[in-house]
Amino acid sequence: LFKKVQDKLSEKRYVSGGENTAKVPYLLAGKLYCGHCGTKMISDGGTSKKGVKYYYYACKKMKAGECNKHRERKDVLEQTVVSYVFGFLSDKETMDTIANDVIAYYDKRADESNLKSINAKIVAIQADVERLTDSYVTAQSTLLRNSIEKKMADYEVLLNDLYTQKVKLEMERGYRLTKEDILDFAKGILKTDNMDKDFQKRIIDVLVKKVIVYDGHVAVFFNINGESNILTEDISVEDFRNALNDMS
């Protein structure tokens, strides 16, 4: 995760999320959901009589007249989400837990047994490929040869994937990540100007998995383990609404 996040934060990428993203990047595109109906929120905006442009996120169903969720100011919402990320990384207890979980995940990934398992799969597939090759040579019907060719193509894709996994594991085994590396990296993020839009884009792209916005409430869920899967259980919009009701 440490190296992946470093690589991601060095990139400058923009994600298309609606018609307005051609000129203005909508940083939460594809990750933002309406807290009323669960539908994704998309880019929206307009221009005042004085020529001032305004940018929003709007529920797709709201624009179709099927939801009463009001629009959210784009920059305000994006800054709110980034502030949540900074708050998340600023909490020492939270960061200790994350660092320990990432190290455990890393150690599990780099374990010798995982590499042996991949090597065993590669050997087994290569043996199957040899048998299929022999069968193809002796096959009498075109139908059988076509079937073998399809199976061979499937094996080629699978082998390429296994070799990619093997290379990644071998690289991970050669780079020993420490808890201090992770904590120092989080401290480095916290020293950055969180008002910079390009930095906000990269932070949201790497660390934020999903955002649910209700009227006056925002829930942010994070990517943690390096495989773009949230560390804790995901939450539905219905769960989110129930949690808000419990708080009221």
CSV table of C-alpha atoms in Angstrom, one decimal:
chain,number,residue,atom,x,y,z
A,1,LEU,CA,0.0,0.0,0.0
A,2,PHE,CA,2.8,2.4,0.9
A,3,LYS,CA,4.5,2.2,-2.5
A,4,LYS,CA,1.1,2.1,-4.3
A,5,VAL,CA,-0.1,5.3,-2.6
A,6,GLN,CA,3.2,7.0,-3.3
A,7,ASP,CA,2.9,6.1,-7.0
A,8,LYS,CA,-0.7,7.3,-7.1
A,9,LEU,CA,0.0,10.6,-5.4
A,10,SER,CA,2.7,11.3,-8.0
A,11,GLU,CA,0.2,11.1,-10.8
A,12,LYS,CA,-2.1,13.8,-12.2
A,13,ARG,CA,-5.3,12.1,-13.4
A,14,TYR,CA,-8.9,13.3,-13.9
A,15,VAL,CA,-12.0,11.1,-14.0
A,16,SER,CA,-15.0,11.9,-16.1
A,17,GLY,CA,-18.2,12.0,-14.1
A,18,GLY,CA,-20.6,14.0,-16.1
A,19,GLU,CA,-21.0,16.7,-18.8
A,20,ASN,CA,-19.4,19.4,-16.7
A,21,THR,CA,-16.1,17.4,-16.1
A,22,ALA,CA,-14.8,18.3,-19.5
A,23,LYS,CA,-13.5,21.6,-18.1
A,24,VAL,CA,-13.8,21.2,-14.3
A,25,PRO,CA,-12.8,17.9,-12.7
A,26,TYR,CA,-15.4,16.5,-10.3
A,27,LEU,CA,-13.2,14.8,-7.7
A,28,LEU,CA,-15.9,12.5,-6.3
A,29,ALA,CA,-17.1,11.2,-9.6
A,30,GLY,CA,-18.2,7.6,-9.4
A,31,LYS,CA,-17.8,7.5,-5.6
A,32,LEU,CA,-20.6,9.8,-4.4
A,33,TYR,CA,-24.1,8.4,-3.5
A,34,CYS,CA,-27.3,10.1,-2.5
A,35,GLY,CA,-28.3,9.5,1.1
A,36,HIS,CA,-32.0,9.7,0.2
A,37,CYS,CA,-32.3,7.1,-2.5
A,38,GLY,CA,-28.9,5.5,-3.0
A,39,THR,CA,-28.4,6.7,-6.5
A,40,LYS,CA,-25.1,8.0,-7.7
A,41,MET,CA,-24.7,11.7,-7.7
A,42,ILE,CA,-23.4,13.4,-10.8
A,43,SER,CA,-22.0,16.7,-12.0
A,44,ASP,CA,-24.4,19.6,-12.3
A,45,GLY,CA,-24.1,23.4,-12.5
A,46,GLY,CA,-25.3,26.6,-14.0
A,47,THR,CA,-24.5,30.2,-14.8
A,48,SER,CA,-26.0,33.2,-13.1
A,49,LYS,CA,-27.4,36.3,-15.0
A,50,LYS,CA,-24.1,38.0,-14.2
A,51,GLY,CA,-22.1,35.2,-15.8
A,52,VAL,CA,-20.9,33.6,-12.6
A,53,LYS,CA,-20.6,29.8,-12.9
A,54,TYR,CA,-21.8,27.5,-10.1
A,55,TYR,CA,-20.8,23.8,-9.8
A,56,TYR,CA,-22.8,21.1,-7.9
A,57,TYR,CA,-23.3,17.4,-7.4
A,58,ALA,CA,-26.9,16.3,-8.0
A,59,CYS,CA,-28.7,13.0,-7.5
A,60,LYS,CA,-29.5,11.5,-10.9
A,61,LYS,CA,-33.1,10.8,-9.8
A,62,MET,CA,-33.5,14.3,-8.4
A,63,LYS,CA,-32.7,15.7,-11.9
A,64,ALA,CA,-35.4,13.3,-13.2
A,65,GLY,CA,-37.9,14.6,-10.6
A,66,GLU,CA,-37.8,11.3,-8.7
A,67,CYS,CA,-35.8,12.3,-5.5
A,68,ASN,CA,-36.0,15.3,-3.2
A,69,LYS,CA,-32.3,15.4,-2.4
A,70,HIS,CA,-31.0,19.0,-2.8
A,71,ARG,CA,-27.8,19.7,-4.8
A,72,GLU,CA,-24.5,19.9,-3.0
A,73,ARG,CA,-21.9,22.6,-3.7
A,74,LYS,CA,-19.0,20.9,-5.5
A,75,ASP,CA,-16.0,22.6,-3.9
A,76,VAL,CA,-17.6,22.6,-0.4
A,77,LEU,CA,-18.4,18.9,-0.5
A,78,GLU,CA,-14.9,17.9,-1.9
A,79,GLN,CA,-13.2,20.0,0.8
A,80,THR,CA,-15.4,18.4,3.5
A,81,VAL,CA,-14.4,14.9,2.3
A,82,VAL,CA,-10.7,15.8,2.2
A,83,SER,CA,-11.0,17.3,5.7
A,84,TYR,CA,-12.4,13.9,6.9
A,85,VAL,CA,-9.5,12.2,5.3
A,86,PHE,CA,-7.1,14.5,7.2
A,87,GLY,CA,-9.0,13.9,10.4
A,88,PHE,CA,-8.8,10.2,9.8
A,89,LEU,CA,-5.0,10.3,9.3
A,90,SER,CA,-4.5,12.7,12.2
A,91,ASP,CA,-6.0,10.3,14.8
A,92,LYS,CA,-3.1,8.4,16.4
A,93,GLU,CA,-5.1,5.4,17.6
A,94,THR,CA,-6.7,5.0,14.2
A,95,MET,CA,-3.3,5.3,12.4
A,96,ASP,CA,-1.8,2.7,14.7
A,97,THR,CA,-4.6,0.3,13.9
A,98,ILE,CA,-4.3,0.9,10.2
A,99,ALA,CA,-0.5,0.6,10.2
A,100,ASN,CA,-0.7,-2.8,12.0
A,101,ASP,CA,-3.4,-4.0,9.6
A,102,VAL,CA,-1.4,-3.0,6.6
A,103,ILE,CA,1.7,-4.7,7.9
A,104,ALA,CA,-0.3,-7.9,8.6
A,105,TYR,CA,-1.7,-7.8,5.1
A,106,TYR,CA,1.7,-7.2,3.6
A,107,ASP,CA,3.3,-10.0,5.6
A,108,LYS,CA,0.5,-12.3,4.5
A,109,ARG,CA,0.9,-11.3,0.9
A,110,ALA,CA,4.7,-11.8,1.0
A,111,ASP,CA,4.5,-15.1,2.7
A,112,GLU,CA,6.5,-17.9,1.1
A,113,SER,CA,3.5,-20.1,0.9
A,114,ASN,CA,1.7,-17.7,-1.5
A,115,LEU,CA,4.6,-17.7,-3.9
A,116,LYS,CA,4.8,-21.5,-3.7
A,117,SER,CA,1.0,-21.7,-4.5
A,118,ILE,CA,1.4,-19.5,-7.6
A,119,ASN,CA,4.4,-21.5,-8.8
A,120,ALA,CA,2.4,-24.7,-8.3
A,121,LYS,CA,-0.5,-23.3,-10.4
A,122,ILE,CA,1.8,-22.2,-13.1
A,123,VAL,CA,3.4,-25.7,-13.3
A,124,ALA,CA,-0.1,-27.4,-13.4
A,125,ILE,CA,-1.3,-25.1,-16.2
A,126,GLN,CA,1.8,-25.6,-18.2
A,127,ALA,CA,1.3,-29.4,-18.0
A,128,ASP,CA,-2.3,-29.0,-19.1
A,129,VAL,CA,-1.1,-26.9,-22.1
A,130,GLU,CA,1.3,-29.6,-23.1
A,131,ARG,CA,-1.5,-32.2,-23.0
A,132,LEU,CA,-3.8,-29.9,-25.0
A,133,THR,CA,-1.0,-29.4,-27.6
A,134,ASP,CA,-0.7,-33.2,-28.1
A,135,SER,CA,-4.5,-33.5,-28.3
A,136,TYR,CA,-4.6,-30.7,-30.9
A,137,VAL,CA,-2.1,-32.4,-33.1
A,138,THR,CA,-4.1,-35.7,-33.1
A,139,ALA,CA,-7.5,-34.1,-33.3
A,140,GLN,CA,-9.5,-35.2,-36.4
A,141,SER,CA,-12.5,-32.7,-36.2
A,142,THR,CA,-12.5,-29.0,-36.7
A,143,LEU,CA,-14.9,-28.7,-33.8
A,144,LEU,CA,-12.5,-30.4,-31.4
A,145,ARG,CA,-9.6,-28.2,-32.6
A,146,ASN,CA,-11.7,-25.0,-32.1
A,147,SER,CA,-12.5,-26.2,-28.6
A,148,ILE,CA,-8.8,-26.8,-27.8
A,149,GLU,CA,-7.8,-23.4,-29.2
A,150,LYS,CA,-10.3,-21.7,-27.0
A,151,LYS,CA,-9.1,-23.5,-23.9
A,152,MET,CA,-5.5,-22.7,-24.9
A,153,ALA,CA,-6.4,-19.0,-25.2
A,154,ASP,CA,-8.0,-19.1,-21.7
A,155,TYR,CA,-4.9,-20.7,-20.3
A,156,GLU,CA,-2.7,-18.0,-21.9
A,157,VAL,CA,-4.7,-15.3,-20.1
A,158,LEU,CA,-4.5,-17.2,-16.8
A,159,LEU,CA,-0.8,-17.7,-17.1
A,160,ASN,CA,-0.2,-14.1,-17.8
A,161,ASP,CA,-2.2,-13.2,-14.7
A,162,LEU,CA,-0.2,-15.7,-12.5
A,163,TYR,CA,3.1,-14.4,-13.8
A,164,THR,CA,2.0,-10.9,-13.0
A,165,GLN,CA,1.1,-11.9,-9.5
A,166,LYS,CA,4.4,-13.7,-9.1
A,167,VAL,CA,6.4,-10.7,-10.1
A,168,LYS,CA,4.4,-8.5,-7.7
A,169,LEU,CA,5.0,-10.9,-4.8
A,170,GLU,CA,8.7,-11.2,-5.5
A,171,MET,CA,8.9,-7.3,-5.5
A,172,GLU,CA,7.0,-7.1,-2.2
A,173,ARG,CA,9.3,-9.7,-0.6
A,174,GLY,CA,12.2,-7.6,-1.6
A,175,TYR,CA,10.8,-4.4,0.0
A,176,ARG,CA,10.4,-4.6,3.7
A,177,LEU,CA,7.6,-2.2,4.8
A,178,THR,CA,7.7,-1.0,8.4
A,179,LYS,CA,5.1,0.6,10.7
A,180,GLU,CA,7.3,3.7,10.8
A,181,ASP,CA,7.1,4.0,7.0
A,182,ILE,CA,3.3,4.1,7.1
A,183,LEU,CA,3.1,6.6,10.0
A,184,ASP,CA,5.7,8.9,8.4
A,185,PHE,CA,3.9,8.8,5.1
A,186,ALA,CA,0.6,9.8,6.8
A,187,LYS,CA,2.4,12.7,8.6
A,188,GLY,CA,3.8,13.8,5.2
A,189,ILE,CA,0.3,13.9,3.7
A,190,LEU,CA,-0.9,16.0,6.7
A,191,LYS,CA,1.8,18.6,6.0
A,192,THR,CA,0.4,19.2,2.4
A,193,ASP,CA,-2.0,22.0,1.5
A,194,ASN,CA,-5.4,20.3,1.6
A,195,MET,CA,-6.9,23.2,-0.4
A,196,ASP,CA,-4.9,22.4,-3.5
A,197,LYS,CA,-7.4,20.8,-6.0
A,198,ASP,CA,-4.9,18.6,-7.7
A,199,PHE,CA,-3.8,17.2,-4.3
A,200,GLN,CA,-7.4,16.7,-3.3
A,201,LYS,CA,-8.0,14.7,-6.5
A,202,ARG,CA,-5.2,12.4,-5.8
A,203,ILE,CA,-6.0,11.9,-2.1
A,204,ILE,CA,-9.7,11.1,-3.0
A,205,ASP,CA,-8.6,8.8,-5.8
A,206,VAL,CA,-6.3,6.8,-3.6
A,207,LEU,CA,-7.8,6.8,-0.1
A,208,VAL,CA,-11.6,7.3,-0.5
A,209,LYS,CA,-13.8,4.4,-1.6
A,210,LYS,CA,-17.3,5.7,-1.2
A,211,VAL,CA,-19.1,8.8,0.0
A,212,ILE,CA,-22.8,9.0,1.1
A,213,VAL,CA,-24.2,12.5,1.5
A,214,TYR,CA,-27.5,13.2,3.2
A,215,ASP,CA,-28.9,16.6,4.2
A,216,GLY,CA,-26.3,17.9,6.7
A,217,HIS,CA,-24.5,14.6,7.0
A,218,VAL,CA,-21.6,13.0,5.1
A,219,ALA,CA,-20.2,9.5,5.5
A,220,VAL,CA,-16.8,8.7,4.1
A,221,PHE,CA,-15.4,5.1,3.6
A,222,PHE,CA,-11.8,4.5,3.0
A,223,ASN,CA,-9.5,2.2,0.9
A,224,ILE,CA,-7.0,0.6,3.3
A,225,ASN,CA,-5.4,-2.7,2.3
A,226,GLY,CA,-3.9,-1.8,-1.1
A,227,GLU,CA,-6.4,-3.9,-3.1
A,228,SER,CA,-9.0,-1.1,-3.2
A,229,ASN,CA,-11.2,-3.0,-0.7
A,230,ILE,CA,-12.5,-1.2,2.4
A,231,LEU,CA,-11.0,-2.6,5.6
A,232,THR,CA,-14.3,-2.5,7.5
A,233,GLU,CA,-17.7,-3.7,6.3
A,234,ASP,CA,-19.3,-1.6,3.7
A,235,ILE,CA,-22.5,0.3,4.5
A,236,SER,CA,-25.7,0.6,2.5
A,237,VAL,CA,-27.7,3.8,2.2
A,238,GLU,CA,-30.4,2.2,4.3
A,239,ASP,CA,-27.9,1.5,7.1
A,240,PHE,CA,-26.7,5.1,6.8
A,241,ARG,CA,-30.3,6.4,7.3
A,242,ASN,CA,-30.9,4.1,10.2
A,243,ALA,CA,-27.7,5.3,11.9
A,244,LEU,CA,-28.8,8.9,11.4
A,245,ASN,CA,-32.2,8.1,13.0
A,246,ASP,CA,-30.5,6.5,15.9
A,247,MET,CA,-28.4,9.7,16.5
A,248,SER,CA,-31.4,12.0,16.4
